Amino acid sequence: MHDDCVNYWKIFNKLLDDKIDTNIVSILCYWYTKQELCIGWLTSLSSFFTIGNGTRQGGILSPYLFSRYIRELLLKLETSRVGCNIGGVYINVLAYADDIVILTITVAVCTL
C-alpha cells in the first residue's frame, strides 16, 4: 500500500472517530479535495488536474494521516501472535510512516 492510494474520506472518518475537532477535519477535507496539480517538463506545463486520493508527499501531516489510516491493520498484526517469536515476544511488523516491514518465521530450512 502506498500513501498515494489512501482514500481521503476513510482518513477523515477515522479522524472523526478519534474525536478530532470537526472544524479541523473540515479544513482537511477542503484542503485535500480541492488539490490541483500540473506537470512541468523542461519549459512546458500540463493543464491542471484534480488529485483524487493520497496524502501530500512531504507534507508535515502525511505520516500521521497514513499511520492513522493503517492503525487497525497494525493492531491486528500486533495481536495476532504470528511472526518471529523472540523470548516470548512476537515481532511481526515494523512501521514508520509509509515504510512497513512484515516479519514471519521461516517455514522451510534452506541448505547451501
PDB file of N, CA, C and O in Angstrom, residues 30-109:
ATOM      1  N   TYR A  30     -11.504  20.150   2.883  1.00  0.00           N
ATOM      2  CA  TYR A  30     -11.429  21.181   1.845  1.00  0.00           C
ATOM      3  C   TYR A  30     -10.056  21.179   1.188  1.00  0.00           C
ATOM      4  O   TYR A  30      -9.931  21.188  -0.032  1.00  0.00           O
ATOM      5  N   TRP A  31      -9.039  21.170   2.040  1.00  0.00           N
ATOM      6  CA  TRP A  31      -7.657  21.243   1.565  1.00  0.00           C
ATOM      7  C   TRP A  31      -7.333  20.083   0.618  1.00  0.00           C
ATOM      8  O   TRP A  31      -6.773  20.270  -0.454  1.00  0.00           O
ATOM      9  N   TYR A  32      -7.703  18.865   1.010  1.00  0.00           N
ATOM     10  CA  TYR A  32      -7.364  17.689   0.217  1.00  0.00           C
ATOM     11  C   TYR A  32      -8.239  17.527  -1.021  1.00  0.00           C
ATOM     12  O   TYR A  32      -7.771  17.054  -2.049  1.00  0.00           O
ATOM     13  N   THR A  33      -9.499  17.876  -0.942  1.00  0.00           N
ATOM     14  CA  THR A  33     -10.385  17.647  -2.096  1.00  0.00           C
ATOM     15  C   THR A  33     -10.289  18.748  -3.140  1.00  0.00           C
ATOM     16  O   THR A  33     -10.796  18.584  -4.252  1.00  0.00           O
ATOM     17  N   LYS A  34      -9.653  19.841  -2.815  1.00  0.00           N
ATOM     18  CA  LYS A  34      -9.512  20.953  -3.773  1.00  0.00           C
ATOM     19  C   LYS A  34      -8.108  21.019  -4.376  1.00  0.00           C
ATOM     20  O   LYS A  34      -7.766  21.998  -5.026  1.00  0.00           O
ATOM     21  N   GLN A  35      -7.313  19.983  -4.186  1.00  0.00           N
ATOM     22  CA  GLN A  35      -5.947  19.985  -4.711  1.00  0.00           C
ATOM     23  C   GLN A  35      -5.951  19.907  -6.229  1.00  0.00           C
ATOM     24  O   GLN A  35      -6.668  19.099  -6.813  1.00  0.00           O
ATOM     25  N   GLU A  36      -5.138  20.740  -6.828  1.00  0.00           N
ATOM     26  CA  GLU A  36      -4.915  20.665  -8.270  1.00  0.00           C
ATOM     27  C   GLU A  36      -3.423  20.632  -8.516  1.00  0.00           C
ATOM     28  O   GLU A  36      -2.639  21.162  -7.732  1.00  0.00           O
ATOM     29  N   LEU A  37      -3.044  20.003  -9.596  1.00  0.00           N
ATOM     30  CA  LEU A  37      -1.640  19.790  -9.888  1.00  0.00           C
ATOM     31  C   LEU A  37      -1.414  19.929 -11.386  1.00  0.00           C
ATOM     32  O   LEU A  37      -2.315  19.669 -12.185  1.00  0.00           O
ATOM     33  N   CYS A  38      -0.230  20.367 -11.749  1.00  0.00           N
ATOM     34  CA  CYS A  38       0.167  20.318 -13.149  1.00  0.00           C
ATOM     35  C   CYS A  38       1.577  19.742 -13.196  1.00  0.00           C
ATOM     36  O   CYS A  38       2.300  19.748 -12.200  1.00  0.00           O
ATOM     37  N   ILE A  39       1.932  19.229 -14.330  1.00  0.00           N
ATOM     38  CA  ILE A  39       3.241  18.603 -14.510  1.00  0.00           C
ATOM     39  C   ILE A  39       4.113  19.539 -15.339  1.00  0.00           C
ATOM     40  O   ILE A  39       3.683  20.036 -16.386  1.00  0.00           O
ATOM     41  N   GLY A  40       5.324  19.767 -14.857  1.00  0.00           N
ATOM     42  CA  GLY A  40       6.268  20.574 -15.608  1.00  0.00           C
ATOM     43  C   GLY A  40       7.371  19.700 -16.181  1.00  0.00           C
ATOM     44  O   GLY A  40       7.875  18.801 -15.504  1.00  0.00           O
ATOM     45  N   TRP A  41       7.688  19.953 -17.438  1.00  0.00           N
ATOM     46  CA  TRP A  41       8.782  19.234 -18.085  1.00  0.00           C
ATOM     47  C   TRP A  41       9.499  20.213 -18.992  1.00  0.00           C
ATOM     48  O   TRP A  41       8.894  20.792 -19.892  1.00  0.00           O
ATOM     49  N   LEU A  42      10.774  20.410 -18.677  1.00  0.00           N
ATOM     50  CA  LEU A  42      11.570  21.414 -19.370  1.00  0.00           C
ATOM     51  C   LEU A  42      10.865  22.765 -19.253  1.00  0.00           C
ATOM     52  O   LEU A  42      10.687  23.258 -18.159  1.00  0.00           O
ATOM     53  N   THR A  43      10.429  23.338 -20.355  1.00  0.00           N
ATOM     54  CA  THR A  43       9.770  24.646 -20.283  1.00  0.00           C
ATOM     55  C   THR A  43       8.262  24.543 -20.467  1.00  0.00           C
ATOM     56  O   THR A  43       7.581  25.553 -20.600  1.00  0.00           O
ATOM     57  N   SER A  44       7.727  23.325 -20.451  1.00  0.00           N
ATOM     58  CA  SER A  44       6.294  23.125 -20.692  1.00  0.00           C
ATOM     59  C   SER A  44       5.570  22.762 -19.410  1.00  0.00           C
ATOM     60  O   SER A  44       6.128  22.106 -18.529  1.00  0.00           O
ATOM     61  N   LEU A  45       4.317  23.190 -19.321  1.00  0.00           N
ATOM     62  CA  LEU A  45       3.440  22.825 -18.207  1.00  0.00           C
ATOM     63  C   LEU A  45       2.182  22.175 -18.762  1.00  0.00           C
ATOM     64  O   LEU A  45       1.626  22.637 -19.765  1.00  0.00           O
ATOM     65  N   SER A  46       1.740  21.125 -18.092  1.00  0.00           N
ATOM     66  CA  SER A  46       0.486  20.486 -18.481  1.00  0.00           C
ATOM     67  C   SER A  46      -0.682  21.334 -17.994  1.00  0.00           C
ATOM     68  O   SER A  46      -0.503  22.283 -17.234  1.00  0.00           O
ATOM     69  N   SER A  47      -1.867  20.939 -18.381  1.00  0.00           N
ATOM     70  CA  SER A  47      -3.076  21.547 -17.814  1.00  0.00           C
ATOM     71  C   SER A  47      -3.194  21.099 -16.367  1.00  0.00           C
ATOM     72  O   SER A  47      -2.671  20.049 -15.972  1.00  0.00           O
ATOM     73  N   PHE A  48      -3.909  21.861 -15.553  1.00  0.00           N
ATOM     74  CA  PHE A  48      -4.147  21.479 -14.166  1.00  0.00           C
ATOM     75  C   PHE A  48      -5.183  20.370 -14.105  1.00  0.00           C
ATOM     76  O   PHE A  48      -6.094  20.318 -14.928  1.00  0.00           O
ATOM     77  N   PHE A  49      -5.005  19.458 -13.143  1.00  0.00           N
ATOM     78  CA  PHE A  49      -5.969  18.389 -12.921  1.00  0.00           C
ATOM     79  C   PHE A  49      -6.122  18.162 -11.432  1.00  0.00           C
ATOM     80  O   PHE A  49      -5.269  18.522 -10.637  1.00  0.00           O
ATOM     81  N   THR A  50      -7.253  17.582 -11.063  1.00  0.00           N
ATOM     82  CA  THR A  50      -7.572  17.330  -9.656  1.00  0.00           C
ATOM     83  C   THR A  50      -6.947  16.017  -9.212  1.00  0.00           C
ATOM     84  O   THR A  50      -6.929  15.044  -9.960  1.00  0.00           O
ATOM     85  N   ILE A  51      -6.466  15.997  -7.965  1.00  0.00           N
ATOM     86  CA  ILE A  51      -5.904  14.781  -7.374  1.00  0.00           C
ATOM     87  C   ILE A  51      -7.007  14.130  -6.550  1.00  0.00           C
ATOM     88  O   ILE A  51      -7.647  14.792  -5.731  1.00  0.00           O
ATOM     89  N   GLY A  52      -7.230  12.828  -6.754  1.00  0.00           N
ATOM     90  CA  GLY A  52      -8.363  12.155  -6.120  1.00  0.00           C
ATOM     91  C   GLY A  52      -8.072  11.398  -4.848  1.00  0.00           C
ATOM     92  O   GLY A  52      -8.978  11.022  -4.124  1.00  0.00           O
ATOM     93  N   ASN A  53      -6.818  11.125  -4.533  1.00  0.00           N
ATOM     94  CA  ASN A  53      -6.502  10.396  -3.305  1.00  0.00           C
ATOM     95  C   ASN A  53      -5.035  10.592  -2.964  1.00  0.00           C
ATOM     96  O   ASN A  53      -4.287  11.212  -3.709  1.00  0.00           O
ATOM     97  N   GLY A  54      -4.647  10.082  -1.809  1.00  0.00           N
ATOM     98  CA  GLY A  54      -3.251  10.158  -1.390  1.00  0.00           C
ATOM     99  C   GLY A  54      -2.993  11.254  -0.378  1.00  0.00           C
ATOM    100  O   GLY A  54      -3.733  12.226  -0.293  1.00  0.00           O
ATOM    101  N   THR A  55      -1.962  11.058   0.401  1.00  0.00           N
ATOM    102  CA  THR A  55      -1.526  12.112   1.316  1.00  0.00           C
ATOM    103  C   THR A  55      -0.447  12.912   0.613  1.00  0.00           C
ATOM    104  O   THR A  55       0.211  12.421  -0.298  1.00  0.00           O
ATOM    105  N   ARG A  56      -0.269  14.137   1.028  1.00  0.00           N
ATOM    106  CA  ARG A  56       0.677  15.018   0.347  1.00  0.00           C
ATOM    107  C   ARG A  56       2.104  14.542   0.555  1.00  0.00           C
ATOM    108  O   ARG A  56       2.548  14.370   1.693  1.00  0.00           O
ATOM    109  N   GLN A  57       2.817  14.346  -0.545  1.00  0.00           N
ATOM    110  CA  GLN A  57       4.209  13.916  -0.475  1.00  0.00           C
ATOM    111  C   GLN A  57       5.023  14.993   0.235  1.00  0.00           C
ATOM    112  O   GLN A  57       5.020  16.149  -0.173  1.00  0.00           O
ATOM    113  N   GLY A  58       5.685  14.624   1.340  1.00  0.00           N
ATOM    114  CA  GLY A  58       6.494  15.571   2.082  1.00  0.00           C
ATOM    115  C   GLY A  58       5.703  16.460   3.021  1.00  0.00           C
ATOM    116  O   GLY A  58       6.267  17.313   3.693  1.00  0.00           O
ATOM    117  N   GLY A  59       4.386  16.271   3.066  1.00  0.00           N
ATOM    118  CA  GLY A  59       3.547  17.089   3.947  1.00  0.00           C
ATOM    119  C   GLY A  59       3.787  16.737   5.403  1.00  0.00           C
ATOM    120  O   GLY A  59       3.990  15.572   5.752  1.00  0.00           O
ATOM    121  N   ILE A  60       3.736  17.741   6.262  1.00  0.00           N
ATOM    122  CA  ILE A  60       4.020  17.520   7.685  1.00  0.00           C
ATOM    123  C   ILE A  60       2.976  16.614   8.335  1.00  0.00           C
ATOM    124  O   ILE A  60       3.277  15.879   9.274  1.00  0.00           O
ATOM    125  N   LEU A  61       1.749  16.618   7.846  1.00  0.00           N
ATOM    126  CA  LEU A  61       0.698  15.764   8.412  1.00  0.00           C
ATOM    127  C   LEU A  61       0.654  14.366   7.792  1.00  0.00           C
ATOM    128  O   LEU A  61       0.023  13.470   8.326  1.00  0.00           O
ATOM    129  N   SER A  62       1.310  14.189   6.661  1.00  0.00           N
ATOM    130  CA  SER A  62       1.189  12.928   5.914  1.00  0.00           C
ATOM    131  C   SER A  62       1.561  11.686   6.719  1.00  0.00           C
ATOM    132  O   SER A  62       0.817  10.706   6.692  1.00  0.00           O
ATOM    133  N   PRO A  63       2.687  11.675   7.450  1.00  0.00           N
ATOM    134  CA  PRO A  63       2.984  10.469   8.242  1.00  0.00           C
ATOM    135  C   PRO A  63       1.901  10.160   9.274  1.00  0.00           C
ATOM    136  O   PRO A  63       1.514   9.002   9.449  1.00  0.00           O
ATOM    137  N   TYR A  64       1.376  11.199   9.935  1.00  0.00           N
ATOM    138  CA  TYR A  64       0.314  10.986  10.915  1.00  0.00           C
ATOM    139  C   TYR A  64      -0.938  10.439  10.231  1.00  0.00           C
ATOM    140  O   TYR A  64      -1.540   9.468  10.702  1.00  0.00           O
ATOM    141  N   LEU A  65      -1.341  11.060   9.127  1.00  0.00           N
ATOM    142  CA  LEU A  65      -2.567  10.642   8.453  1.00  0.00           C
ATOM    143  C   LEU A  65      -2.461   9.210   7.938  1.00  0.00           C
ATOM    144  O   LEU A  65      -3.394   8.416   8.088  1.00  0.00           O
ATOM    145  N   PHE A  66      -1.329   8.858   7.355  1.00  0.00           N
ATOM    146  CA  PHE A  66      -1.158   7.493   6.857  1.00  0.00           C
ATOM    147  C   PHE A  66      -1.119   6.495   8.019  1.00  0.00           C
ATOM    148  O   PHE A  66      -1.748   5.431   7.947  1.00  0.00           O
ATOM    149  N   SER A  67      -0.419   6.843   9.088  1.00  0.00           N
ATOM    150  CA  SER A  67      -0.365   5.953  10.259  1.00  0.00           C
ATOM    151  C   SER A  67      -1.757   5.741  10.836  1.00  0.00           C
ATOM    152  O   SER A  67      -2.111   4.637  11.240  1.00  0.00           O
ATOM    153  N   ARG A  68      -2.543   6.809  10.858  1.00  0.00           N
ATOM    154  CA  ARG A  68      -3.907   6.681  11.360  1.00  0.00           C
ATOM    155  C   ARG A  68      -4.734   5.788  10.430  1.00  0.00           C
ATOM    156  O   ARG A  68      -5.554   4.996  10.855  1.00  0.00           O
ATOM    157  N   TYR A  69      -4.491   5.915   9.150  1.00  0.00           N
ATOM    158  CA  TYR A  69      -5.216   5.134   8.143  1.00  0.00           C
ATOM    159  C   TYR A  69      -4.998   3.636   8.335  1.00  0.00           C
ATOM    160  O   TYR A  69      -5.923   2.845   8.170  1.00  0.00           O
ATOM    161  N   ILE A  70      -3.785   3.222   8.706  1.00  0.00           N
ATOM    162  CA  ILE A  70      -3.480   1.791   8.823  1.00  0.00           C
ATOM    163  C   ILE A  70      -3.414   1.302  10.270  1.00  0.00           C
ATOM    164  O   ILE A  70      -3.015   0.175  10.519  1.00  0.00           O
ATOM    165  N   ARG A  71      -3.829   2.117  11.221  1.00  0.00           N
ATOM    166  CA  ARG A  71      -3.725   1.747  12.641  1.00  0.00           C
ATOM    167  C   ARG A  71      -4.375   0.411  12.954  1.00  0.00           C
ATOM    168  O   ARG A  71      -3.790  -0.436  13.624  1.00  0.00           O
ATOM    169  N   GLU A  72      -5.609   0.182  12.472  1.00  0.00           N
ATOM    170  CA  GLU A  72      -6.309  -1.065  12.781  1.00  0.00           C
ATOM    171  C   GLU A  72      -5.558  -2.277  12.227  1.00  0.00           C
ATOM    172  O   GLU A  72      -5.479  -3.316  12.878  1.00  0.00           O
ATOM    173  N   LEU A  73      -5.013  -2.151  11.020  1.00  0.00           N
ATOM    174  CA  LEU A  73      -4.226  -3.244  10.436  1.00  0.00           C
ATOM    175  C   LEU A  73      -3.021  -3.552  11.309  1.00  0.00           C
ATOM    176  O   LEU A  73      -2.739  -4.723  11.616  1.00  0.00           O
ATOM    177  N   LEU A  74      -2.312  -2.516  11.727  1.00  0.00           N
ATOM    178  CA  LEU A  74      -1.135  -2.737  12.572  1.00  0.00           C
ATOM    179  C   LEU A  74      -1.508  -3.383  13.901  1.00  0.00           C
ATOM    180  O   LEU A  74      -0.805  -4.271  14.384  1.00  0.00           O
ATOM    181  N   LEU A  75      -2.624  -2.970  14.486  1.00  0.00           N
ATOM    182  CA  LEU A  75      -3.077  -3.572  15.750  1.00  0.00           C
ATOM    183  C   LEU A  75      -3.445  -5.047  15.569  1.00  0.00           C
ATOM    184  O   LEU A  75      -3.132  -5.880  16.416  1.00  0.00           O
ATOM    185  N   LYS A  76      -4.100  -5.380  14.451  1.00  0.00           N
ATOM    186  CA  LYS A  76      -4.440  -6.785  14.191  1.00  0.00           C
ATOM    187  C   LYS A  76      -3.182  -7.622  14.031  1.00  0.00           C
ATOM    188  O   LYS A  76      -3.098  -8.736  14.548  1.00  0.00           O
ATOM    189  N   LEU A  77      -2.206  -7.107  13.316  1.00  0.00           N
ATOM    190  CA  LEU A  77      -0.939  -7.830  13.170  1.00  0.00           C
ATOM    191  C   LEU A  77      -0.251  -8.000  14.515  1.00  0.00           C
ATOM    192  O   LEU A  77       0.229  -9.083  14.851  1.00  0.00           O
ATOM    193  N   GLU A  78      -0.218  -6.929  15.284  1.00  0.00           N
ATOM    194  CA  GLU A  78       0.474  -6.953  16.578  1.00  0.00           C
ATOM    195  C   GLU A  78      -0.128  -7.967  17.535  1.00  0.00           C
ATOM    196  O   GLU A  78       0.591  -8.644  18.267  1.00  0.00           O
ATOM    197  N   THR A  79      -1.442  -8.110  17.524  1.00  0.00           N
ATOM    198  CA  THR A  79      -2.109  -9.005  18.469  1.00  0.00           C
ATOM    199  C   THR A  79      -2.353 -10.406  17.902  1.00  0.00           C
ATOM    200  O   THR A  79      -2.940 -11.237  18.569  1.00  0.00           O
ATOM    201  N   SER A  80      -1.890 -10.686  16.698  1.00  0.00           N
ATOM    202  CA  SER A  80      -2.156 -11.974  16.051  1.00  0.00           C
ATOM    203  C   SER A  80      -1.335 -13.125  16.625  1.00  0.00           C
ATOM    204  O   SER A  80      -1.656 -14.272  16.395  1.00  0.00           O
ATOM    205  N   ARG A  81      -0.276 -12.831  17.345  1.00  0.00           N
ATOM    206  CA  ARG A  81       0.643 -13.838  17.879  1.00  0.00           C
ATOM    207  C   ARG A  81       1.232 -14.685  16.752  1.00  0.00           C
ATOM    208  O   ARG A  81       1.471 -15.877  16.901  1.00  0.00           O
ATOM    209  N   VAL A  82       1.439 -14.071  15.615  1.00  0.00           N
ATOM    210  CA  VAL A  82       2.094 -14.687  14.466  1.00  0.00           C
ATOM    211  C   VAL A  82       3.297 -13.827  14.146  1.00  0.00           C
ATOM    212  O   VAL A  82       3.238 -12.616  14.214  1.00  0.00           O
ATOM    213  N   GLY A  83       4.388 -14.472  13.833  1.00  0.00           N
ATOM    214  CA  GLY A  83       5.585 -13.723  13.475  1.00  0.00           C
ATOM    215  C   GLY A  83       6.809 -14.343  14.115  1.00  0.00           C
ATOM    216  O   GLY A  83       6.822 -15.515  14.458  1.00  0.00           O
ATOM    217  N   CYS A  84       7.813 -13.556  14.293  1.00  0.00           N
ATOM    218  CA  CYS A  84       9.061 -14.024  14.895  1.00  0.00           C
ATOM    219  C   CYS A  84       8.925 -13.980  16.411  1.00  0.00           C
ATOM    220  O   CYS A  84       8.751 -12.908  16.983  1.00  0.00           O
ATOM    221  N   ASN A  85       9.013 -15.135  17.037  1.00  0.00           N
ATOM    222  CA  ASN A  85       8.922 -15.228  18.489  1.00  0.00           C
ATOM    223  C   ASN A  85      10.338 -15.128  19.057  1.00  0.00           C
ATOM    224  O   ASN A  85      11.143 -16.034  18.892  1.00  0.00           O
ATOM    225  N   ILE A  86      10.609 -14.042  19.720  1.00  0.00           N
ATOM    226  CA  ILE A  86      11.928 -13.828  20.315  1.00  0.00           C
ATOM    227  C   ILE A  86      11.736 -13.680  21.818  1.00  0.00           C
ATOM    228  O   ILE A  86      11.233 -12.667  22.297  1.00  0.00           O
ATOM    229  N   GLY A  87      12.092 -14.742  22.550  1.00  0.00           N
ATOM    230  CA  GLY A  87      11.949 -14.717  24.004  1.00  0.00           C
ATOM    231  C   GLY A  87      10.523 -14.526  24.468  1.00  0.00           C
ATOM    232  O   GLY A  87      10.276 -13.857  25.464  1.00  0.00           O
ATOM    233  N   GLY A  88       9.569 -15.097  23.740  1.00  0.00           N
ATOM    234  CA  GLY A  88       8.165 -14.992  24.122  1.00  0.00           C
ATOM    235  C   GLY A  88       7.484 -13.729  23.615  1.00  0.00           C
ATOM    236  O   GLY A  88       6.303 -13.530  23.847  1.00  0.00           O
ATOM    237  N   VAL A  89       8.221 -12.883  22.930  1.00  0.00           N
ATOM    238  CA  VAL A  89       7.642 -11.664  22.366  1.00  0.00           C
ATOM    239  C   VAL A  89       7.544 -11.840  20.855  1.00  0.00           C
ATOM    240  O   VAL A  89       8.528 -12.181  20.198  1.00  0.00           O
ATOM    241  N   TYR A  90       6.350 -11.646  20.323  1.00  0.00           N
ATOM    242  CA  TYR A  90       6.163 -11.762  18.884  1.00  0.00           C
ATOM    243  C   TYR A  90       6.467 -10.422  18.221  1.00  0.00           C
ATOM    244  O   TYR A  90       5.921  -9.385  18.596  1.00  0.00           O
ATOM    245  N   ILE A  91       7.348 -10.469  17.259  1.00  0.00           N
ATOM    246  CA  ILE A  91       7.680  -9.289  16.473  1.00  0.00           C
ATOM    247  C   ILE A  91       7.279  -9.614  15.047  1.00  0.00           C
ATOM    248  O   ILE A  91       7.814 -10.533  14.426  1.00  0.00           O
ATOM    249  N   ASN A  92       6.278  -8.883  14.537  1.00  0.00           N
ATOM    250  CA  ASN A  92       5.773  -9.218  13.215  1.00  0.00           C
ATOM    251  C   ASN A  92       5.610  -8.029  12.283  1.00  0.00           C
ATOM    252  O   ASN A  92       5.383  -8.212  11.102  1.00  0.00           O
ATOM    253  N   VAL A  93       5.717  -6.831  12.790  1.00  0.00           N
ATOM    254  CA  VAL A  93       5.589  -5.673  11.918  1.00  0.00           C
ATOM    255  C   VAL A  93       6.428  -4.518  12.474  1.00  0.00           C
ATOM    256  O   VAL A  93       6.449  -4.278  13.677  1.00  0.00           O
ATOM    257  N   LEU A  94       7.153  -3.886  11.587  1.00  0.00           N
ATOM    258  CA  LEU A  94       7.908  -2.679  11.909  1.00  0.00           C
ATOM    259  C   LEU A  94       7.376  -1.601  10.971  1.00  0.00           C
ATOM    260  O   LEU A  94       7.342  -1.806   9.748  1.00  0.00           O
ATOM    261  N   ALA A  95       6.934  -0.482  11.522  1.00  0.00           N
ATOM    262  CA  ALA A  95       6.330   0.542  10.675  1.00  0.00           C
ATOM    263  C   ALA A  95       6.759   1.926  11.122  1.00  0.00           C
ATOM    264  O   ALA A  95       6.815   2.227  12.316  1.00  0.00           O
ATOM    265  N   TYR A  96       7.076   2.731  10.135  1.00  0.00           N
ATOM    266  CA  TYR A  96       7.344   4.154  10.356  1.00  0.00           C
ATOM    267  C   TYR A  96       6.800   4.900   9.147  1.00  0.00           C
ATOM    268  O   TYR A  96       7.253   4.669   8.020  1.00  0.00           O
ATOM    269  N   ALA A  97       5.818   5.741   9.375  1.00  0.00           N
ATOM    270  CA  ALA A  97       5.139   6.469   8.301  1.00  0.00           C
ATOM    271  C   ALA A  97       4.681   5.458   7.246  1.00  0.00           C
ATOM    272  O   ALA A  97       3.933   4.552   7.569  1.00  0.00           O
ATOM    273  N   ASP A  98       5.138   5.549   6.000  1.00  0.00           N
ATOM    274  CA  ASP A  98       4.676   4.608   4.983  1.00  0.00           C
ATOM    275  C   ASP A  98       5.696   3.510   4.683  1.00  0.00           C
ATOM    276  O   ASP A  98       5.564   2.779   3.713  1.00  0.00           O
ATOM    277  N   ASP A  99       6.699   3.370   5.547  1.00  0.00           N
ATOM    278  CA  ASP A  99       7.667   2.278   5.423  1.00  0.00           C
ATOM    279  C   ASP A  99       7.247   1.157   6.366  1.00  0.00           C
ATOM    280  O   ASP A  99       7.195   1.351   7.578  1.00  0.00           O
ATOM    281  N   ILE A 100       6.927  -0.010   5.805  1.00  0.00           N
ATOM    282  CA  ILE A 100       6.395  -1.115   6.599  1.00  0.00           C
ATOM    283  C   ILE A 100       7.138  -2.391   6.253  1.00  0.00           C
ATOM    284  O   ILE A 100       7.338  -2.714   5.080  1.00  0.00           O
ATOM    285  N   VAL A 101       7.557  -3.124   7.304  1.00  0.00           N
ATOM    286  CA  VAL A 101       8.187  -4.433   7.135  1.00  0.00           C
ATOM    287  C   VAL A 101       7.344  -5.427   7.916  1.00  0.00           C
ATOM    288  O   VAL A 101       7.065  -5.221   9.093  1.00  0.00           O
ATOM    289  N   ILE A 102       6.918  -6.496   7.253  1.00  0.00           N
ATOM    290  CA  ILE A 102       6.170  -7.558   7.925  1.00  0.00           C
ATOM    291  C   ILE A 102       7.105  -8.751   8.066  1.00  0.00           C
ATOM    292  O   ILE A 102       7.712  -9.190   7.094  1.00  0.00           O
ATOM    293  N   LEU A 103       7.225  -9.264   9.296  1.00  0.00           N
ATOM    294  CA  LEU A 103       8.145 -10.363   9.604  1.00  0.00           C
ATOM    295  C   LEU A 103       7.369 -11.639   9.886  1.00  0.00           C
ATOM    296  O   LEU A 103       6.298 -11.609  10.463  1.00  0.00           O
ATOM    297  N   THR A 104       7.951 -12.753   9.504  1.00  0.00           N
ATOM    298  CA  THR A 104       7.364 -14.047   9.799  1.00  0.00           C
ATOM    299  C   THR A 104       8.485 -15.052  10.000  1.00  0.00           C
ATOM    300  O   THR A 104       9.646 -14.782   9.688  1.00  0.00           O
ATOM    301  N   ILE A 105       8.125 -16.193  10.545  1.00  0.00           N
ATOM    302  CA  ILE A 105       9.125 -17.239  10.724  1.00  0.00           C
ATOM    303  C   ILE A 105       9.413 -17.904   9.385  1.00  0.00           C
ATOM    304  O   ILE A 105       8.611 -17.825   8.457  1.00  0.00           O
ATOM    305  N   THR A 106      10.537 -18.591   9.291  1.00  0.00           N
ATOM    306  CA  THR A 106      10.850 -19.368   8.093  1.00  0.00           C
ATOM    307  C   THR A 106      10.191 -20.730   8.258  1.00  0.00           C
ATOM    308  O   THR A 106      10.351 -21.385   9.282  1.00  0.00           O
ATOM    309  N   VAL A 107       9.452 -21.168   7.243  1.00  0.00           N
ATOM    310  CA  VAL A 107       8.758 -22.452   7.342  1.00  0.00           C
ATOM    311  C   VAL A 107       9.543 -23.584   6.721  1.00  0.00           C
ATOM    312  O   VAL A 107       9.192 -24.742   6.881  1.00  0.00           O
ATOM    313  N   ALA A 108      10.621 -23.294   6.034  1.00  0.00           N
ATOM    314  CA  ALA A 108      11.448 -24.329   5.418  1.00  0.00           C
ATOM    315  C   ALA A 108      12.913 -24.020   5.711  1.00  0.00           C
ATOM    316  O   ALA A 108      13.302 -22.886   5.806  1.00  0.00           O
ATOM    317  N   VAL A 109      13.687 -25.079   5.852  1.00  0.00           N
ATOM    318  CA  VAL A 109      15.118 -24.916   6.094  1.00  0.00           C
ATOM    319  C   VAL A 109      15.827 -24.834   4.752  1.00  0.00           C
ATOM    320  O   VAL A 109      15.627 -25.675   3.876  1.00  0.00           O
TER     321      VAL A 109
END
